[in-house]
mmCIF file of C-alpha atoms in Angstrom:
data_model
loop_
_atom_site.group_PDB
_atom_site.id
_atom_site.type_symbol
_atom_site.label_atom_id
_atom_site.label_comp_id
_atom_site.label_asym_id
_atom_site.label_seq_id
_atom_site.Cartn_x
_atom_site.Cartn_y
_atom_site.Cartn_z
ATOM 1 C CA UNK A 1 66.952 -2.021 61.240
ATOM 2 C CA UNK A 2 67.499 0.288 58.538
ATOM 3 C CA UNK A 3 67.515 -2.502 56.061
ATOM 4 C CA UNK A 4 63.884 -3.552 57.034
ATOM 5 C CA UNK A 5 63.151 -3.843 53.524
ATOM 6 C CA UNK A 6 66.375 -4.853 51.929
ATOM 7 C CA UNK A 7 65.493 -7.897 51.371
ATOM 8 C CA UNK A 8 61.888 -7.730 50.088
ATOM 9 C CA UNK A 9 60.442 -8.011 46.538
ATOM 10 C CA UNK A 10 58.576 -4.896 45.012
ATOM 11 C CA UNK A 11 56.143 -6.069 42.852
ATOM 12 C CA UNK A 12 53.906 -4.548 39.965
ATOM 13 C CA UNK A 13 51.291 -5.835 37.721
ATOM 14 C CA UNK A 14 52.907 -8.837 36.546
ATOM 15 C CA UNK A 15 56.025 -8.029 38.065
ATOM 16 C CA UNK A 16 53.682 -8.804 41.522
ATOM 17 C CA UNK A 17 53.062 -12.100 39.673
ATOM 18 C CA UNK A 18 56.729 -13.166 38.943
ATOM 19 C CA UNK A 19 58.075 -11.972 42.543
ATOM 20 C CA UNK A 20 55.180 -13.578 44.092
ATOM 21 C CA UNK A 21 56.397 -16.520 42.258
ATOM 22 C CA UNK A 22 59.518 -15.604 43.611
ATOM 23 C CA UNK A 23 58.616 -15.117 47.390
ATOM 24 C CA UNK A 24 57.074 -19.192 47.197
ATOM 25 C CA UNK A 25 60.091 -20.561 45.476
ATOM 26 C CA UNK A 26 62.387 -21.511 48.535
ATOM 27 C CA UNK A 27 65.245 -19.247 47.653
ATOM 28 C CA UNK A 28 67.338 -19.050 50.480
ATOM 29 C CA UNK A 29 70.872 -17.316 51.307
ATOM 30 C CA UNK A 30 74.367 -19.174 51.106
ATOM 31 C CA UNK A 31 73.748 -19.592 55.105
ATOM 32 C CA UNK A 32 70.346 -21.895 54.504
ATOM 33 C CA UNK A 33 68.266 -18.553 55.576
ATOM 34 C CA UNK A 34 65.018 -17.535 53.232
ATOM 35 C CA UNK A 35 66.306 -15.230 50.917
ATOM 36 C CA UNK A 36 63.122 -12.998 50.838
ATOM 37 C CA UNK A 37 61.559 -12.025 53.991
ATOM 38 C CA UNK A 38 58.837 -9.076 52.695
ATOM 39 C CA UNK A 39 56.938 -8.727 50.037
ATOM 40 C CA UNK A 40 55.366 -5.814 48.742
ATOM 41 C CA UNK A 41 52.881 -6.327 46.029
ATOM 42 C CA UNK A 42 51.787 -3.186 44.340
ATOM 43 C CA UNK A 43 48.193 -3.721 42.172
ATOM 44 C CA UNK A 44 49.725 -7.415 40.811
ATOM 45 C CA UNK A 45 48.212 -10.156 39.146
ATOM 46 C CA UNK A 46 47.850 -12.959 41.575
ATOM 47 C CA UNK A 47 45.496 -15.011 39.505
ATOM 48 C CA UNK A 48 46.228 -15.417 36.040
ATOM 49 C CA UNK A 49 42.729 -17.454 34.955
ATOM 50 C CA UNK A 50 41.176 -14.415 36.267
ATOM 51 C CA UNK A 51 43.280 -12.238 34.299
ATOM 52 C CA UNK A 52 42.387 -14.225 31.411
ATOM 53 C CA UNK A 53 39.056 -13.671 31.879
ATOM 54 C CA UNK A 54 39.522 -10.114 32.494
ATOM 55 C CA UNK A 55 41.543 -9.757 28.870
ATOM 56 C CA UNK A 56 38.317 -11.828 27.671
ATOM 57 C CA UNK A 57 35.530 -9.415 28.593
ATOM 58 C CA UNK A 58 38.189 -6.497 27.357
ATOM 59 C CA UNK A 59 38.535 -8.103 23.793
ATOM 60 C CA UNK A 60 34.742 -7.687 23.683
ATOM 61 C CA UNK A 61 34.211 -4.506 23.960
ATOM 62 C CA UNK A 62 33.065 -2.713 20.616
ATOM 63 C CA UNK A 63 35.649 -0.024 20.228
ATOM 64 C CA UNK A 64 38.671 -1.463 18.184
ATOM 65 C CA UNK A 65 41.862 0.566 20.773
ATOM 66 C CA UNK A 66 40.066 -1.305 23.965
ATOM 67 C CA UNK A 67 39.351 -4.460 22.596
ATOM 68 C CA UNK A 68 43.185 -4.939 20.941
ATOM 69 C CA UNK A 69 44.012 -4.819 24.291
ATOM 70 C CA UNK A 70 42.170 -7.354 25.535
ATOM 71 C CA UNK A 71 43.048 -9.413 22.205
ATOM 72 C CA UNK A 72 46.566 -8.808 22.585
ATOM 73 C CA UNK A 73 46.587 -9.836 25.774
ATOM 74 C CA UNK A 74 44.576 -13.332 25.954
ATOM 75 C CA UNK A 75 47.476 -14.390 22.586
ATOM 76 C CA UNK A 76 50.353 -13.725 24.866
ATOM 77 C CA UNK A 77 48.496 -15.843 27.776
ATOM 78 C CA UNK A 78 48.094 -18.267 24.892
ATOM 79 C CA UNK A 79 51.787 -18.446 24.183
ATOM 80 C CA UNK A 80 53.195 -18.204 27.262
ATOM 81 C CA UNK A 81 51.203 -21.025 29.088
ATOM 82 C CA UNK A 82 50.670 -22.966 25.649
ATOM 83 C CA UNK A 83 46.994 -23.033 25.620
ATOM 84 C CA UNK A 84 43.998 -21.505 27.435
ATOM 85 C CA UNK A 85 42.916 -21.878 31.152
ATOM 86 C CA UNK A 86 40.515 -24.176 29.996
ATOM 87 C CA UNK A 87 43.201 -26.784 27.947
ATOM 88 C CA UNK A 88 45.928 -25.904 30.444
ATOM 89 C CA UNK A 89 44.402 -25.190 33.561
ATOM 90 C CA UNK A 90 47.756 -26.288 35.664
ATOM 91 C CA UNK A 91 49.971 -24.382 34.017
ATOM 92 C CA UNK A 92 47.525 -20.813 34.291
ATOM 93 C CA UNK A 93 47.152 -22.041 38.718
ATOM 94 C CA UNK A 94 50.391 -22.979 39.331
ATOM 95 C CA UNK A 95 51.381 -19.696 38.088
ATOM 96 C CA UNK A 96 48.979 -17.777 39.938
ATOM 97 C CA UNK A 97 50.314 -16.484 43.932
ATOM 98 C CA UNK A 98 47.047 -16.990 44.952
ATOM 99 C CA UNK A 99 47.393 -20.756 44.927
ATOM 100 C CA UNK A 100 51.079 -20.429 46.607
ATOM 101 C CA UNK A 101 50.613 -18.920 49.716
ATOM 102 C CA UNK A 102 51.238 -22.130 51.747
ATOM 103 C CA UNK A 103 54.488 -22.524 49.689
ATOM 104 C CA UNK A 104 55.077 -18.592 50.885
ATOM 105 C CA UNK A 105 54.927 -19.677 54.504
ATOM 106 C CA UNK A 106 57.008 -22.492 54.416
ATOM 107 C CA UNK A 107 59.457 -20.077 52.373
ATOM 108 C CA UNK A 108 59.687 -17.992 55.288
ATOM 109 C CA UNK A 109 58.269 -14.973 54.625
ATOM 110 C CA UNK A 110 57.674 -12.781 57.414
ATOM 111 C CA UNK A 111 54.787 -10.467 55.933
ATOM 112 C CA UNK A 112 53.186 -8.472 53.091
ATOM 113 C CA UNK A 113 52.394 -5.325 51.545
ATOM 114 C CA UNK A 114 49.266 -5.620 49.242
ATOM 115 C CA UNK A 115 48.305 -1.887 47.956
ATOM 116 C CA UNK A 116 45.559 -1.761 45.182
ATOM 117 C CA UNK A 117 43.767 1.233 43.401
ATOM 118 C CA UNK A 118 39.896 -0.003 43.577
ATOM 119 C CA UNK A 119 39.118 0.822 40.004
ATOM 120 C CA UNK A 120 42.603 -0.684 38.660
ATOM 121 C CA UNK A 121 41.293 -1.270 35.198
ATOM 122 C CA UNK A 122 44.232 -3.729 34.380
ATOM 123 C CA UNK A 123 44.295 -5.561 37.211
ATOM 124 C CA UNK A 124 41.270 -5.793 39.067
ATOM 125 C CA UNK A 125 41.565 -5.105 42.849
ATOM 126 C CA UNK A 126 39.601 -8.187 43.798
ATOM 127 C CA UNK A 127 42.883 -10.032 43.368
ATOM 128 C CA UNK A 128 44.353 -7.994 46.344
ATOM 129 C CA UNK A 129 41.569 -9.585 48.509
ATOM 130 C CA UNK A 130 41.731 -12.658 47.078
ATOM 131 C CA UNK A 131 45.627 -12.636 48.047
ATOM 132 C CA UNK A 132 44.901 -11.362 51.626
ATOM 133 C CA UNK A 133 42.644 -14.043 52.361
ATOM 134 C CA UNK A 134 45.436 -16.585 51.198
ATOM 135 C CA UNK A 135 47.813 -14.961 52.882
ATOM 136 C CA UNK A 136 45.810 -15.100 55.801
ATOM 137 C CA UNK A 137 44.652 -18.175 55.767
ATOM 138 C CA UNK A 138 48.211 -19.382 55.241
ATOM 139 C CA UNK A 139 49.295 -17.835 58.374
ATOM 140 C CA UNK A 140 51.538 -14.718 56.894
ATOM 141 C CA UNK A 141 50.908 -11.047 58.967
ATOM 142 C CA UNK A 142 49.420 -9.156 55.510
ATOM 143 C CA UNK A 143 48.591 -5.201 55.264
ATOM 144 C CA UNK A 144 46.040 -4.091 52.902
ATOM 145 C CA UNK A 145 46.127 -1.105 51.566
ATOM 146 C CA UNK A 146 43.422 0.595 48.746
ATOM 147 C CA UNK A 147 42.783 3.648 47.160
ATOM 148 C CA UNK A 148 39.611 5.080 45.927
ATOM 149 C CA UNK A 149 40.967 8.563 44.634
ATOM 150 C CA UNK A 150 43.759 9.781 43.039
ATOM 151 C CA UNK A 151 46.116 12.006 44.449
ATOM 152 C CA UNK A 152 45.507 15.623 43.200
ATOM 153 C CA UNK A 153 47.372 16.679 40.498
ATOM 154 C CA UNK A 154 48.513 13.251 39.334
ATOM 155 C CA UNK A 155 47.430 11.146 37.024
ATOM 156 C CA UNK A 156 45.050 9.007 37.774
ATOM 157 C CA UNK A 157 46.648 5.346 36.324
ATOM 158 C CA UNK A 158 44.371 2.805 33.980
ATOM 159 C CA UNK A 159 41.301 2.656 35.478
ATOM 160 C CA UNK A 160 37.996 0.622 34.719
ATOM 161 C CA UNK A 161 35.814 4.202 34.223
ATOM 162 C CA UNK A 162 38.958 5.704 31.998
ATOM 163 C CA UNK A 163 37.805 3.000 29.408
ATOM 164 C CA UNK A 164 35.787 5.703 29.282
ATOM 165 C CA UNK A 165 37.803 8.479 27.486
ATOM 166 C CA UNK A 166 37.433 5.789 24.338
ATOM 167 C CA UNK A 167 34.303 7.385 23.624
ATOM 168 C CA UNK A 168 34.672 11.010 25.053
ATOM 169 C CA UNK A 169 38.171 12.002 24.629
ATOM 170 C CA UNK A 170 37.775 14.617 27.552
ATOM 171 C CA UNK A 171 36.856 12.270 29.974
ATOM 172 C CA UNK A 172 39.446 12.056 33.069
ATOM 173 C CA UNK A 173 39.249 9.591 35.533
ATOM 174 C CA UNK A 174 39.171 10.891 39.465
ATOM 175 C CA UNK A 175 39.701 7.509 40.705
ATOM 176 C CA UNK A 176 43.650 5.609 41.547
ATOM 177 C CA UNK A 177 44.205 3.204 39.072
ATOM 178 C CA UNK A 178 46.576 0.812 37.835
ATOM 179 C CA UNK A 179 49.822 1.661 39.457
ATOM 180 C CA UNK A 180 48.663 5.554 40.405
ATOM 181 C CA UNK A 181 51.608 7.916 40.852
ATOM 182 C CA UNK A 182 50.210 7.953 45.037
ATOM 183 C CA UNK A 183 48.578 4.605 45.874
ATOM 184 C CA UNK A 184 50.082 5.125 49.568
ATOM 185 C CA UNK A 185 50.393 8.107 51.311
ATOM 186 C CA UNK A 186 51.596 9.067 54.955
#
């Protein structure tokens, strides 16, 4: 079918969070059918505690442009879920994909897309595996695929050594990182 993908959600960074939200919500089609039956998550958050934590570590680091980042990020967090993991644990799981993957099943989606740059520095590529395994476990046909190296001649995304170029300007990454212009290639 030349639709094969007309119907699935394209995902990134937190965008991978909300339409994996999406994907385990039950939406279906004025006939009763599931609404989505793909999804293609490209390097998105799939646990937000973890993400937390992530923005954590970042707001620690001793150079003022990294650790507003990871500042900035952990007081959005704040507002958005009303709290911390640790005072609103529920709230940070229940919107994490990584805990929905049953509810994905029983939504009726057919299979997934994961592709993940391995030194994302936004979103750390262990939540791709974590997803897989969740995916997996839940039953749902799941392709992973990762990237070590960029693409040459395009730039190489956020990654966790371009943190890097904070301290030597003329530093540039060689690795795929968050979002790369090529994560997949045929």
């Amino acid at each position: 079918d030349s639709n094969a993908f007309t119907n699935a959600v394209v995902g990134l960074s937190m965008g991978g969070n909300m339409s994996g939200l999406a994907v385990s919500s039950h939406a279906t089609r004025h006939d009763g059918a599931p609404l989505y039956d793909d999804w293609v998550d490209v390097s998105g958050v799939t646990n937000v505690p973890e993400i937390y934590a992530d923005a954590q570590a970042i707001s620690l680091v001793p150079v003022p442009s990294v650790s507003s980042v990871g500042t900035t990020a952990m007081e959005e967090m704040q507002q958005e879920f009303g709290g911390t993991p640790l005072t609103k644990p529920l709230t940070y799981l229940a919107d994490s994909p990584v805990m929905r993957a049953g509810a994905m099943a029983s939504s009726g989606l057919k299979g997934v897309i994961i592709a993940h740059g391995v030194l994302d520095g936004e979103v750390t590529s262990d939540m791709s595996d974590q997803m897989v395994a969740a995916l997996a476990a839940a039953g749902i046909p799941v392709a992973l695929y990762t990237s070590v190296f960029k693409a040459p001649g395009t730039p190489s995304g956020q990654t966790l050594d371009g943190y890097l170029s904070a301290l030597d300007p003329g530093y540039h990454s060689p690795f795929a990182g968050h979002v790369s212009d090529v994560v997949l290639q045929s």
